[in-house]
Short mmCIF file of C-alpha atoms in Angstrom, two decimals:
data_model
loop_
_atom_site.label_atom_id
_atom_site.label_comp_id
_atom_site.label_asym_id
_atom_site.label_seq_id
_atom_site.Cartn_x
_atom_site.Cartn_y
_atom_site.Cartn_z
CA UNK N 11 -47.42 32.24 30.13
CA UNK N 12 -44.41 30.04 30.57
CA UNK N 13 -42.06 30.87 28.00
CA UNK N 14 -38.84 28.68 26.92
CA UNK N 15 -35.74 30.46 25.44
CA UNK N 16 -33.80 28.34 23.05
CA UNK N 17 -30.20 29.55 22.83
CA UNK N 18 -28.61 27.50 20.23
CA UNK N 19 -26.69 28.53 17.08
CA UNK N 20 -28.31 25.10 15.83
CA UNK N 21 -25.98 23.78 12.66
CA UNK N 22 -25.45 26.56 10.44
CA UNK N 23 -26.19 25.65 6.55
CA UNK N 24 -28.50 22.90 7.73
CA UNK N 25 -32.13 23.29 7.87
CA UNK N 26 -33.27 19.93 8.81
CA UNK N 27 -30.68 19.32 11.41
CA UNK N 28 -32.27 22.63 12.73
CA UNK N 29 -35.80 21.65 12.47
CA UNK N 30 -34.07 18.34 14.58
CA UNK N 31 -33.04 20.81 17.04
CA UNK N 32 -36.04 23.00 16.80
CA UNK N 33 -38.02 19.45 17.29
CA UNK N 34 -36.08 18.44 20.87
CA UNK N 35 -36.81 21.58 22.11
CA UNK N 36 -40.12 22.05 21.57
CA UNK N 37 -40.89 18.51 23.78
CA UNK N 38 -39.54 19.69 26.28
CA UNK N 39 -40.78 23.22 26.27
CA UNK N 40 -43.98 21.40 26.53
CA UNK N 41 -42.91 19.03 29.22
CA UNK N 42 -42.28 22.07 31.18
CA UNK N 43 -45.85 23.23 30.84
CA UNK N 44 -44.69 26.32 27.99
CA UNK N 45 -47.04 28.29 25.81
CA UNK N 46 -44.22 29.22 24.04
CA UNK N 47 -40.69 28.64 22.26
CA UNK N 48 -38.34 31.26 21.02
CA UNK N 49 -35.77 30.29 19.35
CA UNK N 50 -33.16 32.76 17.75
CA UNK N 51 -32.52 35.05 14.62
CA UNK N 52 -31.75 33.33 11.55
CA UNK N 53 -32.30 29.81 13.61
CA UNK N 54 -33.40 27.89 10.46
CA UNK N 55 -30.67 28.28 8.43
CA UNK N 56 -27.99 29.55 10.48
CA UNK N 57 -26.47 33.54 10.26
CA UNK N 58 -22.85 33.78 8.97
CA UNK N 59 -23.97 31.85 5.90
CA UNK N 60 -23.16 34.27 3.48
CA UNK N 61 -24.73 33.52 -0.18
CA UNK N 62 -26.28 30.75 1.29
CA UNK N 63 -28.65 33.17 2.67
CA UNK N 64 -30.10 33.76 -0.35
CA UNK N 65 -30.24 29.69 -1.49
CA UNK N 66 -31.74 29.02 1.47
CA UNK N 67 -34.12 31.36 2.55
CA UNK N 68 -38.16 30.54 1.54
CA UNK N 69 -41.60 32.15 1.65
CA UNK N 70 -42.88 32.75 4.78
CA UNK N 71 -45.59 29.89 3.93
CA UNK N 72 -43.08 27.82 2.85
CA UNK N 73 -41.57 24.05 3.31
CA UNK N 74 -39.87 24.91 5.96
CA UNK N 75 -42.38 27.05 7.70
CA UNK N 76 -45.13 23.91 6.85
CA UNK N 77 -42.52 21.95 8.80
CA UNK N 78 -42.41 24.52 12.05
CA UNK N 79 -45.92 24.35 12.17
CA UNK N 80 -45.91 20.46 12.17
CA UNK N 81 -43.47 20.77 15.23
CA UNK N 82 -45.96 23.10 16.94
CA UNK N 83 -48.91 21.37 16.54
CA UNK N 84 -47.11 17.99 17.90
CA UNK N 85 -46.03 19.07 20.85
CA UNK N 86 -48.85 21.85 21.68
CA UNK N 87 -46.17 24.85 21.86
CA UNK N 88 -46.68 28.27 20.08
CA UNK N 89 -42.98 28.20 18.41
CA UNK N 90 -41.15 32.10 17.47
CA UNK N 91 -38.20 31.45 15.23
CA UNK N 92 -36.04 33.58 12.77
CA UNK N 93 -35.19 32.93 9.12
CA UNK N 94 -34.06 34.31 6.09
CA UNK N 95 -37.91 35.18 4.32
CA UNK N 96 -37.67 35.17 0.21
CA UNK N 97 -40.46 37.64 -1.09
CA UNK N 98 -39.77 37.31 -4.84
CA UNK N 99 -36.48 38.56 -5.86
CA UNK N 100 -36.07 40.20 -2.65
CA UNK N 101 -34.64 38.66 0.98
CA UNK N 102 -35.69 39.61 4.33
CA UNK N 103 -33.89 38.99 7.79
CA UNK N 104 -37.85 37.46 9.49
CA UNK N 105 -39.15 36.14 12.31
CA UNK N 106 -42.37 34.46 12.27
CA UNK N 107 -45.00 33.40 15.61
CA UNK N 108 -46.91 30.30 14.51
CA UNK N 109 -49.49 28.80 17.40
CA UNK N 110 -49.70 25.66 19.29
CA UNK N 111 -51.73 24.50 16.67
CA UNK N 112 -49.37 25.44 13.97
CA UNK N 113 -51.10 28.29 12.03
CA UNK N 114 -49.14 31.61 11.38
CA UNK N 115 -49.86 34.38 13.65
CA UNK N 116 -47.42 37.13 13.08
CA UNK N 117 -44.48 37.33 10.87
CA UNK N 118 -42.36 40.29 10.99
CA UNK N 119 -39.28 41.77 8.57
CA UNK N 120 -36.17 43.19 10.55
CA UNK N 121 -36.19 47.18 10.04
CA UNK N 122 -32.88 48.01 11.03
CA UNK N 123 -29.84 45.88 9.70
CA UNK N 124 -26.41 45.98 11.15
CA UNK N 125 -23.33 46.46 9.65
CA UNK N 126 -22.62 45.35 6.09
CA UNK N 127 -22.79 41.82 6.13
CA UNK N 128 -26.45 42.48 6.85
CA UNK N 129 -27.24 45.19 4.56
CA UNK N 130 -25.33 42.94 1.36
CA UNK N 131 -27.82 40.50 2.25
CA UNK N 132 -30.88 41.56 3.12
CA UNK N 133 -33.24 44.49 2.62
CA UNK N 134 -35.41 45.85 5.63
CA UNK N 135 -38.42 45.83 6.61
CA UNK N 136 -41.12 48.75 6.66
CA UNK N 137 -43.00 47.76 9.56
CA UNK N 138 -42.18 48.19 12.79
CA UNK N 139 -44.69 47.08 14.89
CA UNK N 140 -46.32 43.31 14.29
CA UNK N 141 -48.13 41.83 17.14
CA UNK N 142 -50.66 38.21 17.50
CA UNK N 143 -52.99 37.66 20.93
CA UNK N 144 -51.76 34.68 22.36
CA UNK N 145 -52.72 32.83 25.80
CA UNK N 146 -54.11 35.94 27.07
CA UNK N 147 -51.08 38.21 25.91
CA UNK N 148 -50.19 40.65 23.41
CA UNK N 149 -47.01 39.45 21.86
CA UNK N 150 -44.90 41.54 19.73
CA UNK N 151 -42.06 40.96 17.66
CA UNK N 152 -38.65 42.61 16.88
CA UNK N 153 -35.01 41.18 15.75
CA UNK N 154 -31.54 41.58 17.22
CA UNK N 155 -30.79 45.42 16.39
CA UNK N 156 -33.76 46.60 16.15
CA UNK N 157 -34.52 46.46 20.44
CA UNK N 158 -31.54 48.88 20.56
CA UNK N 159 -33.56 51.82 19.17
CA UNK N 160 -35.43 52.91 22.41
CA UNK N 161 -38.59 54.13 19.80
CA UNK N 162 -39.21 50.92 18.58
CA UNK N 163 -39.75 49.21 21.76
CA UNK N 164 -41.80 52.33 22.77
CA UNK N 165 -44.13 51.72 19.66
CA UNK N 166 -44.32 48.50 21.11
CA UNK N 167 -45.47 49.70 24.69
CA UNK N 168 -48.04 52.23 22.62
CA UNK N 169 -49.65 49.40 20.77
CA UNK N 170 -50.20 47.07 23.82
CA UNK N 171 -47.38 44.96 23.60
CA UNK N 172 -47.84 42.81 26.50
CA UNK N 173 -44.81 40.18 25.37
CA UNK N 174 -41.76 41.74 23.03
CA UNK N 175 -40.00 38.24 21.61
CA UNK N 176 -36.54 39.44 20.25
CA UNK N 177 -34.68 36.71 18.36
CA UNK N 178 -31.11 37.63 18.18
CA UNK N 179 -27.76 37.18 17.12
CA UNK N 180 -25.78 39.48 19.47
CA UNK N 181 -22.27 39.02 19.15
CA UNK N 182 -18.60 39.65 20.95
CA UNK N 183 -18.50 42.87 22.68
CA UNK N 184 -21.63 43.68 22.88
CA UNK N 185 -22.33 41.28 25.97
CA UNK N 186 -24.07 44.60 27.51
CA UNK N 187 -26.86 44.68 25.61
CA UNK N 188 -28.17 41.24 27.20
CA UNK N 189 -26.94 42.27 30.26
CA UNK N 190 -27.98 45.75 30.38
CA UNK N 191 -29.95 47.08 28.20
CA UNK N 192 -32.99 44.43 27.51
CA UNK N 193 -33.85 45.27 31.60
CA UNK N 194 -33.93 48.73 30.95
CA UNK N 195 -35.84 48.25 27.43
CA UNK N 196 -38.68 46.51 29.85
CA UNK N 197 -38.74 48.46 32.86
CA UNK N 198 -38.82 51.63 30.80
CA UNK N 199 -41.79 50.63 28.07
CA UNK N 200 -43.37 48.36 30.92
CA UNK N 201 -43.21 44.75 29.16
CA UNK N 202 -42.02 41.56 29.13
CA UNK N 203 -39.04 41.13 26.99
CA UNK N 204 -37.84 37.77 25.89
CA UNK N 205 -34.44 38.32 23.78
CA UNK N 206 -33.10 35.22 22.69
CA UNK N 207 -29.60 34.51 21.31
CA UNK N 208 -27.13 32.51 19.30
CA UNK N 209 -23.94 31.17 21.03
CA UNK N 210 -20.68 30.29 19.76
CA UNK N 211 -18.34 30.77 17.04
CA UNK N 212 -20.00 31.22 13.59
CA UNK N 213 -17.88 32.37 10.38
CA UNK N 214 -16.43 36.26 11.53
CA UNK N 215 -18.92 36.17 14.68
CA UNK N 216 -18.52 35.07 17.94
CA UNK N 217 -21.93 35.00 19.69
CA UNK N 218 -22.42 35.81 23.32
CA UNK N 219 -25.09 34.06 24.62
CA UNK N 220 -26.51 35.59 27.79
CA UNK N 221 -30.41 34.90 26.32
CA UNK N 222 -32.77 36.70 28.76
CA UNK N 223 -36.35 37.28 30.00
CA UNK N 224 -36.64 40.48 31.70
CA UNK N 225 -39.50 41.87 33.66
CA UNK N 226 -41.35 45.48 33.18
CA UNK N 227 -39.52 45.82 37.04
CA UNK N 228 -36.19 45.23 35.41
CA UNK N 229 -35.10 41.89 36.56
CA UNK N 230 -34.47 39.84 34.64
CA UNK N 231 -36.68 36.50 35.34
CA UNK N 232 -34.07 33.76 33.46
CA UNK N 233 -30.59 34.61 31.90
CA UNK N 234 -28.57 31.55 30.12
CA UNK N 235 -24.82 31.37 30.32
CA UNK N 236 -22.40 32.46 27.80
CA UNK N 237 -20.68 29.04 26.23
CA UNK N 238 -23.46 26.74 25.79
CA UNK N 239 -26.71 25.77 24.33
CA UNK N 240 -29.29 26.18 26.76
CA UNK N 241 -33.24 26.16 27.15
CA UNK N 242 -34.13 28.50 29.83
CA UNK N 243 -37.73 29.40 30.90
CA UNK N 244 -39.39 32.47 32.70
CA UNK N 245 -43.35 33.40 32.90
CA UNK N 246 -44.83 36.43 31.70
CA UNK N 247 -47.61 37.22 34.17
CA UNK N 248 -50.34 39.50 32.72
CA UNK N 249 -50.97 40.06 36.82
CA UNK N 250 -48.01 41.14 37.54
CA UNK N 251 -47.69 42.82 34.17
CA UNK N 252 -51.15 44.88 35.06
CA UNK N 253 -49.81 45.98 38.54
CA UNK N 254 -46.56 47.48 37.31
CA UNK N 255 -48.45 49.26 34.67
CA UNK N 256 -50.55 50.92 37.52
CA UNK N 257 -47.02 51.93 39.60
CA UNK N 258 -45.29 52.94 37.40
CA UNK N 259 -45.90 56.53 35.66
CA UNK N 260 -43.46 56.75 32.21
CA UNK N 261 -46.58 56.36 29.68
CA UNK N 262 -48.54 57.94 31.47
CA UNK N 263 -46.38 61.16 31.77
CA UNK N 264 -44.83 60.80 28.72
CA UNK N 265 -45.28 64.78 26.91
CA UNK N 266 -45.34 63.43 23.26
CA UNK N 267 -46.10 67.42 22.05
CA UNK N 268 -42.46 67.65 23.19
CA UNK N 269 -40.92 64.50 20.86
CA UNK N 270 -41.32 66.06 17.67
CA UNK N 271 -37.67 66.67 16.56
CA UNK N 272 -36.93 63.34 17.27
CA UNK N 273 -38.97 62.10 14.32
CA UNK N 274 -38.87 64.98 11.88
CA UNK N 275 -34.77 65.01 11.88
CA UNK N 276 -33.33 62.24 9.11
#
């Protein structure tokens, strides 16, 4: 499945200039023959909104989601996206998979927030692993901080995670996660990883860019730039995926009686 990385930081505080942005992209994701569009964490509304946040962020079946979906089912692209998801009184840091046709697929609640401009203004999520079949794949999603924890992309890799789409807002100096560590993350669990980023100056944070499809051989299959909004694509190849799977031996020699103390320490 060709899949289109959209690294933008969009126009922070705007949601319909966003959806305008979201919109472009989309037509030509399709034009390049795409299944898919990620687009990055928080891409609705922006990140380094501060109480906006909680103004702006809606029900994951809400206006703005109703819009996403029209925007999908135009242009006949499966869209990922983050936003800020309002559950009540409480607000999650989300990303949601809607299809080509526009319905929801997957939506899924960041677990692990970083630093405290994250933890004033949201509260995590309690499940880790949220996955939807699409165009012959299992994808999977996960948010920004979350791919750092090596378990959580292995609970992935357990549950037949074909696909892990990682919306993101990495910033300034952690450049090396991109670069680095989203290879490793696929070579070691045996996936595809798509982890998409914000770029640019926003508030506190300056984004890094460096948005990346890696392989479950480690190489990585697209990488954007640094200073610029960019739509880069890259396929996942269930083929290729199924032949790597058969070389290479880390689940299959995992020892899990062995793993214990790393899930019954706090």
């Amino acid at each position: 499945m060709r899949t289109a990385l959209l690294q933008s930081s969009g126009r922070p505080g705007s949601v319909a200039e966003n959806l305008k942005v979201l919109d472009e992209a989309a037509g030509r994701a399709a034009a390049a023959g795409a299944g898919l569009l990620a687009a990055p964490e928080m891409f609705l509304t922006g990140y380094a909104i501060g109480d906006d946040i909680a103004r702006l962020a809606e029900p994951a079946d809400g206006a703005s989601a109703e819009a996403v979906a029209e925007i999908a089912a135009h242009h006949g692209v499966a869209v990922a996206y983050g936003y800020p998801e309002r559950d009540g009184e409480t607000v999650y840091n989300s990303a949601q998979l809607l299809s080509a046709d526009g319905r929801s697929l997957a939506n899924y609640r960041k677990t692990h927030l970083f630093g405290c401009f994250e933890r004033d203004h949201f509260t995590p999520g309690e499940q880790a692993v949220v996955q939807a079949e699409l165009n012959g794949l299992t994808v999977g999603l996960m948010i920004c901080y979350d791919v750092e924890f090596p378990e959580n992309t292995r609970a992935h890799a357990l549950a037949g995670t074909d696909l892990l789409v990682v919306p993101t807002a990495q910033m300034h100096p952690y450049q090396f996660v991109p670069e680095s560590m989203i290879p490793v993350r696929a070579f070691e669990s045996q996936m595809y990883v798509a982890y998409v980023n914000r770029v640019g100056r926003e508030g506190e944070f300056e984004f890094v860019g460096l948005s990346t499809l890696a392989g479950p051989d480690g190489v990585a299959r697209a990488r954007a730039g640094r200073g610029a909004d960019q739509l880069v694509f890259a396929d996942a190849d269930p083929a290729f995926l199924a032949a790597s799977r058969e070389a290479n031996p880390y689940l299959a020699d995992r020892r899990p009686g062995l793993y214990g103390p790393l899930v019954d320490q706090s």
